[in-house]
Amino acid sequence: MADDLGDDWWENQPAGAASSPEASDGEGGGDVEMKQQEAAPVPVPSKKTKQPTECFLVQPKETKEDATKTKKRRKKKITDILAKSEPKPGTPEDLQKLMKDYYSSSRSVIELEELKLPDSCFLKANDLTHSLSSYLKEICPKWVKLWKNHTEKKSVLMLIICSSAIRALELIRSMTAFRGDSKVMKLFAKHIKVQEQVKLLEKRAVHLGVGTPGRIKELVKQGGLNLNPLKFLVFDWNWRDQKLRRMMDIPEIKKEVFELLEMGVLSLCKSESLKLGLF
């Protein structure tokens, strides 16, 4: 049929027409459009419009070692335990047990027995109903007669041992009714040099000393304080600080107390010339 149409028919066809019958069925044209779309260039994003990247902070993972340390720290805290427990007055047995536990790793069984104090050297313990003045009046009813007969320098008749200088000042203020006109001396390190305290003890007779075990121990060591005339040694046993610790709950204070006891206090207790009290 193409031959019958002649050359004029082909010349009158619009430009771009299919050259074969297959090109006019629509399928070939679809393929061309797809190829043109695939060949279209993809626009490259400008550097100026680059989106900022987000930063995420990664928390370090807790290791087993860190968890163990945390648990150990919690176990050492005494505040939570004491806050839930009712206050109990200290007893001579408490002091004996602390001494045994403290020296058990460094002393033999025989030496531990030698450290044990006789029950007769202990005064009546505070039942938590006393003020300091009322307690001292109970354990030492003849205090006025005792201090008036005391004229020996570099010594005291009664020592009250506490955990800090601030606590010592509180105790001195609270014992006014008991001490009367007797001479009281502060025996702690805060703002007071050892040599100043030595000179004061050499200058006049002092009847009552209130202070910390560390400074009292240092005065004994330097010869500024003689323990032989001492008649009463009272521990501020039941008082608790802001962390609910008693003085013997503080490791460094406990260490200094036991060192002081070994500097002549234990031998005086065993000879029954010195009495111990737990306030």
Short mmCIF file of C-alpha atoms in Angstrom, two decimals:
data_model
loop_
_atom_site.label_atom_id
_atom_site.label_comp_id
_atom_site.label_asym_id
_atom_site.label_seq_id
_atom_site.Cartn_x
_atom_site.Cartn_y
_atom_site.Cartn_z
CA MET A 1 0.00 0.00 0.00
CA ALA A 2 2.91 2.31 0.77
CA ASP A 3 3.99 1.89 -2.81
CA ASP A 4 0.53 3.01 -4.06
CA LEU A 5 0.56 6.20 -1.95
CA GLY A 6 3.72 7.40 -3.56
CA ASP A 7 6.35 9.82 -2.46
CA ASP A 8 3.87 12.68 -1.98
CA TRP A 9 2.33 10.98 1.03
CA TRP A 10 5.62 10.67 2.90
CA GLU A 11 6.52 14.25 2.23
CA ASN A 12 3.21 15.52 3.77
CA GLN A 13 3.77 13.73 7.14
CA PRO A 14 4.65 16.03 10.12
CA ALA A 15 8.22 16.09 11.27
CA GLY A 16 9.08 13.59 14.01
CA ALA A 17 6.40 11.11 13.01
CA ALA A 18 7.16 7.45 13.58
CA SER A 19 8.88 5.77 10.63
CA SER A 20 7.09 2.50 11.27
CA PRO A 21 3.64 1.39 12.40
CA GLU A 22 5.03 0.21 15.77
CA ALA A 23 6.05 3.79 16.70
CA SER A 24 2.42 5.07 16.58
CA ASP A 25 0.91 2.77 19.22
CA GLY A 26 2.00 4.98 22.18
CA GLU A 27 4.40 2.51 23.80
CA GLY A 28 7.50 3.75 22.05
CA GLY A 29 6.73 7.36 23.01
CA GLY A 30 6.52 6.39 26.70
CA ASP A 31 9.97 4.86 26.53
CA VAL A 32 11.42 8.03 25.12
CA GLU A 33 9.91 10.16 27.91
CA MET A 34 11.31 7.84 30.59
CA LYS A 35 14.77 7.98 29.02
CA GLN A 36 14.60 11.75 28.92
CA GLN A 37 13.63 11.87 32.62
CA GLU A 38 16.43 9.50 33.53
CA ALA A 39 18.92 11.57 31.59
CA ALA A 40 17.85 14.83 33.32
CA PRO A 41 20.64 16.15 35.57
CA VAL A 42 20.06 16.03 39.35
CA PRO A 43 20.54 19.47 40.95
CA VAL A 44 23.46 19.60 43.39
CA PRO A 45 22.53 21.23 46.74
CA SER A 46 24.39 24.43 47.46
CA LYS A 47 26.99 24.43 50.22
CA LYS A 48 25.39 27.54 51.71
CA THR A 49 22.13 25.69 52.40
CA LYS A 50 23.81 22.74 54.10
CA GLN A 51 21.74 21.65 57.05
CA PRO A 52 23.49 21.65 60.46
CA THR A 53 24.17 18.25 61.89
CA GLU A 54 22.80 17.38 65.34
CA CYS A 55 25.19 16.50 68.19
CA PHE A 56 24.21 13.95 70.81
CA LEU A 57 25.98 13.66 74.19
CA VAL A 58 26.56 10.04 75.01
CA GLN A 59 26.53 9.29 78.72
CA PRO A 60 29.43 7.07 79.83
CA LYS A 61 28.31 3.64 80.83
CA GLU A 62 28.67 2.79 84.51
CA THR A 63 31.21 0.05 84.96
CA LYS A 64 30.99 -2.69 87.53
CA GLU A 65 33.88 -1.09 89.40
CA ASP A 66 32.03 2.23 89.71
CA ALA A 67 28.90 0.47 90.93
CA THR A 68 30.94 -1.41 93.52
CA LYS A 69 32.56 1.81 94.76
CA THR A 70 29.14 3.44 95.11
CA LYS A 71 27.85 0.52 97.11
CA LYS A 72 30.90 0.58 99.36
CA ARG A 73 30.48 4.29 100.06
CA ARG A 74 26.86 3.77 100.99
CA LYS A 75 27.77 0.99 103.38
CA LYS A 76 30.26 3.22 105.21
CA LYS A 77 27.68 5.94 105.89
CA ILE A 78 26.50 5.83 109.47
CA THR A 79 24.01 8.71 109.30
CA ASP A 80 21.13 6.72 107.81
CA ILE A 81 21.52 3.93 110.35
CA LEU A 82 21.70 6.26 113.34
CA ALA A 83 18.78 8.37 112.15
CA LYS A 84 16.51 5.33 112.30
CA SER A 85 17.82 4.03 115.63
CA GLU A 86 16.71 5.28 119.03
CA PRO A 87 19.41 6.97 121.14
CA LYS A 88 20.85 4.69 123.79
CA PRO A 89 23.03 5.77 126.71
CA GLY A 90 26.63 4.65 126.66
CA THR A 91 27.74 1.94 129.07
CA PRO A 92 31.13 0.74 130.36
CA GLU A 93 30.68 -2.35 128.19
CA ASP A 94 30.60 -0.11 125.10
CA LEU A 95 34.03 1.31 125.91
CA GLN A 96 35.46 -2.13 126.72
CA LYS A 97 34.18 -3.53 123.44
CA LEU A 98 35.58 -0.62 121.42
CA MET A 99 38.99 -1.13 123.01
CA LYS A 100 38.94 -4.83 122.27
CA ASP A 101 37.94 -4.29 118.62
CA TYR A 102 40.52 -1.54 118.15
CA TYR A 103 43.46 -3.54 119.49
CA SER A 104 42.42 -7.03 118.35
CA SER A 105 44.49 -6.86 115.15
CA SER A 106 47.70 -5.73 116.88
CA ARG A 107 47.60 -7.33 120.32
CA SER A 108 47.73 -10.88 121.57
CA VAL A 109 44.98 -12.45 123.66
CA ILE A 110 47.00 -11.92 126.82
CA GLU A 111 47.63 -8.26 125.99
CA LEU A 112 43.94 -7.72 125.31
CA GLU A 113 43.13 -9.10 128.76
CA GLU A 114 45.57 -6.64 130.31
CA LEU A 115 43.76 -3.76 128.63
CA LYS A 116 40.47 -4.70 130.25
CA LEU A 117 39.43 -2.19 132.90
CA PRO A 118 37.94 -3.15 136.26
CA ASP A 119 34.25 -2.37 136.73
CA SER A 120 35.10 -0.43 139.89
CA CYS A 121 36.82 2.34 137.88
CA PHE A 122 33.59 3.31 136.08
CA LEU A 123 31.23 5.95 137.39
CA LYS A 124 27.48 5.87 136.89
CA ALA A 125 26.72 6.47 133.20
CA ASN A 126 24.38 9.21 131.98
CA ASP A 127 20.87 7.88 131.32
CA LEU A 128 20.20 10.75 128.85
CA THR A 129 18.11 12.68 131.42
CA HIS A 130 20.96 14.76 132.87
CA SER A 131 22.44 18.10 131.95
CA LEU A 132 26.23 18.22 132.29
CA SER A 133 26.04 20.10 135.60
CA SER A 134 23.53 17.68 137.13
CA TYR A 135 25.55 14.68 135.95
CA LEU A 136 28.81 16.04 137.39
CA LYS A 137 27.09 16.84 140.69
CA GLU A 138 25.88 13.26 140.88
CA ILE A 139 29.27 11.63 140.20
CA CYS A 140 31.24 14.17 142.26
CA PRO A 141 29.08 15.58 145.10
CA LYS A 142 32.14 16.86 147.04
CA TRP A 143 33.59 18.90 144.20
CA VAL A 144 33.88 22.19 146.15
CA LYS A 145 35.93 20.61 148.93
CA LEU A 146 38.07 18.75 146.39
CA TRP A 147 39.06 21.73 144.25
CA LYS A 148 39.75 24.01 147.22
CA ASN A 149 42.40 21.55 148.43
CA HIS A 150 44.04 21.31 145.01
CA THR A 151 47.06 23.59 144.63
CA GLU A 152 49.32 21.56 142.34
CA LYS A 153 50.24 23.27 139.07
CA LYS A 154 50.50 21.62 135.63
CA SER A 155 47.59 19.35 136.52
CA VAL A 156 43.79 19.16 136.76
CA LEU A 157 41.38 17.23 138.96
CA MET A 158 38.82 16.59 136.25
CA LEU A 159 39.11 16.21 132.48
CA ILE A 160 36.14 16.32 130.11
CA ILE A 161 37.00 15.01 126.64
CA CYS A 162 34.91 15.87 123.60
CA SER A 163 35.22 15.79 119.80
CA SER A 164 35.76 19.46 118.87
CA ALA A 165 36.61 22.95 120.10
CA ILE A 166 33.07 24.19 119.47
CA ARG A 167 31.63 21.36 121.53
CA ALA A 168 34.14 22.12 124.32
CA LEU A 169 32.90 25.72 124.52
CA GLU A 170 29.31 24.50 124.71
CA LEU A 171 30.19 22.17 127.58
CA ILE A 172 32.01 24.91 129.49
CA ARG A 173 28.96 27.20 129.22
CA SER A 174 26.61 24.43 130.33
CA MET A 175 28.53 23.52 133.50
CA THR A 176 28.39 26.88 135.27
CA ALA A 177 26.16 25.55 138.05
CA PHE A 178 28.67 22.80 138.85
CA ARG A 179 32.06 24.49 138.55
CA GLY A 180 31.35 27.46 140.81
CA ASP A 181 34.56 29.41 141.45
CA SER A 182 36.90 26.64 140.34
CA LYS A 183 39.38 27.38 137.55
CA VAL A 184 38.47 25.94 134.15
CA MET A 185 40.83 25.73 131.18
CA LYS A 186 40.18 25.20 127.47
CA LEU A 187 42.33 22.37 126.18
CA PHE A 188 41.88 22.37 122.42
CA ALA A 189 43.97 23.43 119.42
CA LYS A 190 41.73 26.02 117.75
CA HIS A 191 43.33 29.51 118.00
CA ILE A 192 45.42 28.42 121.00
CA LYS A 193 49.06 27.32 120.74
CA VAL A 194 50.43 24.48 122.85
CA GLN A 195 53.11 26.65 124.44
CA GLU A 196 50.51 29.18 125.58
CA GLN A 197 48.58 26.43 127.35
CA VAL A 198 51.77 25.05 128.91
CA LYS A 199 52.58 28.49 130.38
CA LEU A 200 49.08 28.87 131.80
CA LEU A 201 49.26 25.46 133.46
CA GLU A 202 52.66 26.35 134.95
CA LYS A 203 51.45 29.73 136.18
CA ARG A 204 48.53 28.67 138.39
CA ALA A 205 46.52 25.73 139.67
CA VAL A 206 43.75 24.62 137.32
CA HIS A 207 40.93 22.43 138.60
CA LEU A 208 39.00 21.45 135.51
CA GLY A 209 40.02 20.98 131.87
CA VAL A 210 37.71 20.64 128.84
CA GLY A 211 39.09 19.79 125.43
CA THR A 212 39.92 17.37 122.65
CA PRO A 213 41.98 14.18 123.03
CA GLY A 214 44.57 15.31 120.46
CA ARG A 215 45.55 18.49 122.31
CA ILE A 216 45.41 16.86 125.75
CA LYS A 217 47.67 14.10 124.47
CA GLU A 218 50.14 16.70 123.13
CA LEU A 219 50.23 18.54 126.46
CA VAL A 220 50.97 15.30 128.30
CA LYS A 221 53.68 14.45 125.76
CA GLN A 222 55.41 17.83 126.21
CA GLY A 223 55.27 17.64 129.99
CA GLY A 224 52.83 20.52 130.32
CA LEU A 225 50.11 18.36 131.90
CA ASN A 226 50.63 15.78 134.63
CA LEU A 227 47.89 13.14 134.79
CA ASN A 228 48.79 11.67 138.20
CA PRO A 229 46.61 14.08 140.28
CA LEU A 230 43.64 13.45 137.93
CA LYS A 231 40.57 12.09 139.77
CA PHE A 232 37.83 12.12 137.13
CA LEU A 233 37.92 11.57 133.38
CA VAL A 234 34.56 12.14 131.67
CA PHE A 235 33.85 11.36 128.01
CA ASP A 236 31.22 13.37 126.12
CA TRP A 237 29.95 9.99 125.00
CA ASN A 238 26.31 10.37 123.97
CA TRP A 239 26.35 13.70 122.11
CA ARG A 240 25.96 13.52 118.32
CA ASP A 241 27.14 16.00 115.70
CA GLN A 242 25.26 17.11 112.54
CA LYS A 243 26.05 13.76 110.92
CA LEU A 244 24.67 11.95 113.99
CA ARG A 245 28.13 10.68 114.94
CA ARG A 246 29.25 10.29 118.53
CA MET A 247 32.85 11.13 119.32
CA MET A 248 33.86 7.47 119.20
CA ASP A 249 32.23 7.07 115.77
CA ILE A 250 34.90 9.38 114.30
CA PRO A 251 37.99 7.26 113.47
CA GLU A 252 40.62 9.96 114.14
CA ILE A 253 39.03 10.92 117.48
CA LYS A 254 38.79 7.29 118.56
CA LYS A 255 42.45 6.75 117.69
CA GLU A 256 43.54 9.75 119.77
CA VAL A 257 41.39 8.66 122.72
CA PHE A 258 43.00 5.22 122.87
CA GLU A 259 46.48 6.73 122.50
CA LEU A 260 45.72 9.04 125.43
CA LEU A 261 44.47 6.12 127.52
CA GLU A 262 47.80 4.38 127.03
CA MET A 263 49.72 7.44 128.23
CA GLY A 264 48.99 6.66 131.86
CA VAL A 265 45.19 6.73 132.09
CA LEU A 266 44.77 2.94 132.02
CA SER A 267 47.30 2.41 134.81
CA LEU A 268 45.58 5.07 136.95
CA CYS A 269 42.24 3.33 136.40
CA LYS A 270 43.64 -0.02 137.44
CA SER A 271 45.09 1.49 140.60
CA GLU A 272 41.59 2.89 141.29
CA SER A 273 42.90 6.43 141.75
CA LEU A 274 41.01 7.57 138.62
CA LYS A 275 37.33 7.16 137.78
CA LEU A 276 35.82 7.14 134.27
CA GLY A 277 32.43 8.61 133.40
CA LEU A 278 30.35 8.48 130.21
CA PHE A 279 28.17 11.55 129.85
#
